[in-house]
mmCIF file with all atom_site columns, C-alpha atoms in Angstrom:
data_model
loop_
_atom_site.group_PDB
_atom_site.id
_atom_site.type_symbol
_atom_site.label_atom_id
_atom_site.label_alt_id
_atom_site.label_comp_id
_atom_site.label_asym_id
_atom_site.label_entity_id
_atom_site.label_seq_id
_atom_site.pdbx_PDB_ins_code
_atom_site.Cartn_x
_atom_site.Cartn_y
_atom_site.Cartn_z
_atom_site.occupancy
_atom_site.B_iso_or_equiv
_atom_site.pdbx_formal_charge
_atom_site.auth_seq_id
_atom_site.auth_comp_id
_atom_site.auth_asym_id
_atom_site.auth_atom_id
_atom_site.pdbx_PDB_model_num
ATOM 1  C CA . HIS A 1 1  ? 0.000   0.000  0.000  1.00 0.00 ? 1  HIS A CA 1
ATOM 2  C CA . ASP A 1 2  ? 1.769   3.143  -1.243 1.00 0.00 ? 2  ASP A CA 1
ATOM 3  C CA . LYS A 1 3  ? -0.481  5.867  0.188  1.00 0.00 ? 3  LYS A CA 1
ATOM 4  C CA . PRO A 1 4  ? 1.534   6.353  3.414  1.00 0.00 ? 4  PRO A CA 1
ATOM 5  C CA . LYS A 1 5  ? 4.724   6.490  1.364  1.00 0.00 ? 5  LYS A CA 1
ATOM 6  C CA . LEU A 1 6  ? 3.271   9.058  -1.051 1.00 0.00 ? 6  LEU A CA 1
ATOM 7  C CA . GLU A 1 7  ? 1.919   11.214 1.788  1.00 0.00 ? 7  GLU A CA 1
ATOM 8  C CA . LEU A 1 8  ? 5.278   11.169 3.560  1.00 0.00 ? 8  LEU A CA 1
ATOM 9  C CA . TYR A 1 9  ? 7.119   12.024 0.336  1.00 0.00 ? 9  TYR A CA 1
ATOM 10 C CA . GLY A 1 10 ? 4.695   14.886 -0.289 1.00 0.00 ? 10 GLY A CA 1
ATOM 11 C CA . LEU A 1 11 ? 5.394   16.330 3.160  1.00 0.00 ? 11 LEU A CA 1
ATOM 12 C CA . PHE A 1 12 ? 9.145   15.932 2.624  1.00 0.00 ? 12 PHE A CA 1
ATOM 13 C CA . ARG A 1 13 ? 9.005   17.693 -0.761 1.00 0.00 ? 13 ARG A CA 1
ATOM 14 C CA . ALA A 1 14 ? 6.784   20.516 0.532  1.00 0.00 ? 14 ALA A CA 1
ATOM 15 C CA . LEU A 1 15 ? 9.095   21.243 3.460  1.00 0.00 ? 15 LEU A CA 1
ATOM 16 C CA . ARG A 1 16 ? 12.186  21.137 1.244  1.00 0.00 ? 16 ARG A CA 1
ATOM 17 C CA . ALA A 1 17 ? 10.593  23.360 -1.416 1.00 0.00 ? 17 ALA A CA 1
ATOM 18 C CA . THR A 1 18 ? 9.607   26.033 1.131  1.00 0.00 ? 18 THR A CA 1
ATOM 19 C CA . ARG A 1 19 ? 12.577  25.713 3.492  1.00 0.00 ? 19 ARG A CA 1
ATOM 20 C CA . LEU A 1 20 ? 13.926  29.200 2.773  1.00 0.00 ? 20 LEU A CA 1
ATOM 21 C CA . TRP A 1 21 ? 10.640  30.688 3.988  1.00 0.00 ? 21 TRP A CA 1
ATOM 22 C CA . ILE A 1 22 ? 9.844   28.350 6.882  1.00 0.00 ? 22 ILE A CA 1
ATOM 23 C CA . ILE A 1 23 ? 13.207  27.858 8.603  1.00 0.00 ? 23 ILE A CA 1
ATOM 24 C CA . GLY A 1 24 ? 13.001  29.691 11.887 1.00 0.00 ? 24 GLY A CA 1
ATOM 25 C CA . ALA A 1 25 ? 9.237   30.189 11.661 1.00 0.00 ? 25 ALA A CA 1
ATOM 26 C CA . PRO A 1 26 ? 8.136   30.363 15.306 1.00 0.00 ? 26 PRO A CA 1
ATOM 27 C CA . ASP A 1 27 ? 4.753   28.631 15.048 1.00 0.00 ? 27 ASP A CA 1
ATOM 28 C CA . LEU A 1 28 ? 4.753   26.536 11.895 1.00 0.00 ? 28 LEU A CA 1
ATOM 29 C CA . VAL A 1 29 ? 1.687   24.302 11.613 1.00 0.00 ? 29 VAL A CA 1
ATOM 30 C CA . VAL A 1 30 ? 1.503   21.558 8.994  1.00 0.00 ? 30 VAL A CA 1
ATOM 31 C CA . GLU A 1 31 ? -2.005  20.303 8.238  1.00 0.00 ? 31 GLU A CA 1
ATOM 32 C CA . VAL A 1 32 ? -2.294  16.836 6.723  1.00 0.00 ? 32 VAL A CA 1
ATOM 33 C CA . ASP A 1 33 ? -5.009  14.252 6.206  1.00 0.00 ? 33 ASP A CA 1
ATOM 34 C CA . ALA A 1 34 ? -2.707  11.371 7.003  1.00 0.00 ? 34 ALA A CA 1
ATOM 35 C CA . LEU A 1 35 ? -2.717  10.072 10.559 1.00 0.00 ? 35 LEU A CA 1
ATOM 36 C CA . PHE A 1 36 ? -0.046  7.509  9.699  1.00 0.00 ? 36 PHE A CA 1
ATOM 37 C CA . ILE A 1 37 ? 2.475   10.305 9.059  1.00 0.00 ? 37 ILE A CA 1
ATOM 38 C CA . ARG A 1 38 ? 2.488   11.081 12.788 1.00 0.00 ? 38 ARG A CA 1
ATOM 39 C CA . GLY A 1 39 ? 3.196   7.430  13.570 1.00 0.00 ? 39 GLY A CA 1
ATOM 40 C CA . MET A 1 40 ? 6.022   7.307  11.049 1.00 0.00 ? 40 MET A CA 1
ATOM 41 C CA . LEU A 1 41 ? 7.575   10.507 12.442 1.00 0.00 ? 41 LEU A CA 1
ATOM 42 C CA . ASP A 1 42 ? 7.144   9.387  16.053 1.00 0.00 ? 42 ASP A CA 1
ATOM 43 C CA . ASN A 1 43 ? 8.808   6.007  15.372 1.00 0.00 ? 43 ASN A CA 1
ATOM 44 C CA . PRO A 1 44 ? 11.382  6.660  12.646 1.00 0.00 ? 44 PRO A CA 1
ATOM 45 C CA . ASP A 1 45 ? 13.507  3.621  13.482 1.00 0.00 ? 45 ASP A CA 1
ATOM 46 C CA . ILE A 1 46 ? 10.832  1.064  12.598 1.00 0.00 ? 46 ILE A CA 1
ATOM 47 C CA . GLN A 1 47 ? 10.597  1.959  8.901  1.00 0.00 ? 47 GLN A CA 1
ATOM 48 C CA . PRO A 1 48 ? 12.043  -0.850 6.779  1.00 0.00 ? 48 PRO A CA 1
ATOM 49 C CA . ASN A 1 49 ? 13.006  1.318  3.820  1.00 0.00 ? 49 ASN A CA 1
ATOM 50 C CA . ALA A 1 50 ? 16.213  3.390  3.722  1.00 0.00 ? 50 ALA A CA 1
ATOM 51 C CA . THR A 1 51 ? 14.654  5.955  1.388  1.00 0.00 ? 51 THR A CA 1
ATOM 52 C CA . ILE A 1 52 ? 11.709  6.478  3.727  1.00 0.00 ? 52 ILE A CA 1
ATOM 53 C CA . ASN A 1 53 ? 14.128  6.818  6.638  1.00 0.00 ? 53 ASN A CA 1
ATOM 54 C CA . ARG A 1 54 ? 15.972  9.579  4.728  1.00 0.00 ? 54 ARG A CA 1
ATOM 55 C CA . TRP A 1 55 ? 12.690  11.413 4.117  1.00 0.00 ? 55 TRP A CA 1
ATOM 56 C CA . ILE A 1 56 ? 11.804  11.147 7.810  1.00 0.00 ? 56 ILE A CA 1
ATOM 57 C CA . ALA A 1 57 ? 15.256  12.421 8.813  1.00 0.00 ? 57 ALA A CA 1
ATOM 58 C CA . GLY A 1 58 ? 14.798  15.354 6.427  1.00 0.00 ? 58 GLY A CA 1
ATOM 59 C CA . ILE A 1 59 ? 11.332  16.132 7.788  1.00 0.00 ? 59 ILE A CA 1
ATOM 60 C CA . LEU A 1 60 ? 12.561  16.001 11.383 1.00 0.00 ? 60 LEU A CA 1
ATOM 61 C CA . LEU A 1 61 ? 15.082  18.762 10.635 1.00 0.00 ? 61 LEU A CA 1
ATOM 62 C CA . PHE A 1 62 ? 12.119  21.148 10.669 1.00 0.00 ? 62 PHE A CA 1
ATOM 63 C CA . THR A 1 63 ? 10.248  22.315 13.762 1.00 0.00 ? 63 THR A CA 1
ATOM 64 C CA . PHE A 1 64 ? 6.492   22.237 13.294 1.00 0.00 ? 64 PHE A CA 1
ATOM 65 C CA . THR A 1 65 ? 3.220   21.101 14.786 1.00 0.00 ? 65 THR A CA 1
ATOM 66 C CA . LEU A 1 66 ? 1.477   18.362 12.829 1.00 0.00 ? 66 LEU A CA 1
ATOM 67 C CA . VAL A 1 67 ? -2.298  18.742 12.747 1.00 0.00 ? 67 VAL A CA 1
ATOM 68 C CA . HIS A 1 68 ? -4.661  16.144 11.298 1.00 0.00 ? 68 HIS A CA 1
ATOM 69 C CA . VAL A 1 69 ? -7.323  17.635 9.048  1.00 0.00 ? 69 VAL A CA 1
ATOM 70 C CA . PRO A 1 70 ? -9.800  15.030 7.783  1.00 0.00 ? 70 PRO A CA 1
ATOM 71 C CA . SER A 1 71 ? -10.489 15.034 4.062  1.00 0.00 ? 71 SER A CA 1
ATOM 72 C CA . GLU A 1 72 ? -13.902 16.153 2.899  1.00 0.00 ? 72 GLU A CA 1
#
């Protein structure tokens, strides 16, 4: 099932693409419709895939609050 992987990659790409604007932002909030992203970020060592682990490491370089927003 690739949806968690795609959601995580999307978050990684969005943070990287906007890093010049968001680094140092005091109250950055990231809204996502993917509850499994929180689990992946909270337990980065249990991911079996080296690529996914790199994305998680890249995401964790940023300071933000992750908020779940259900899809319509």
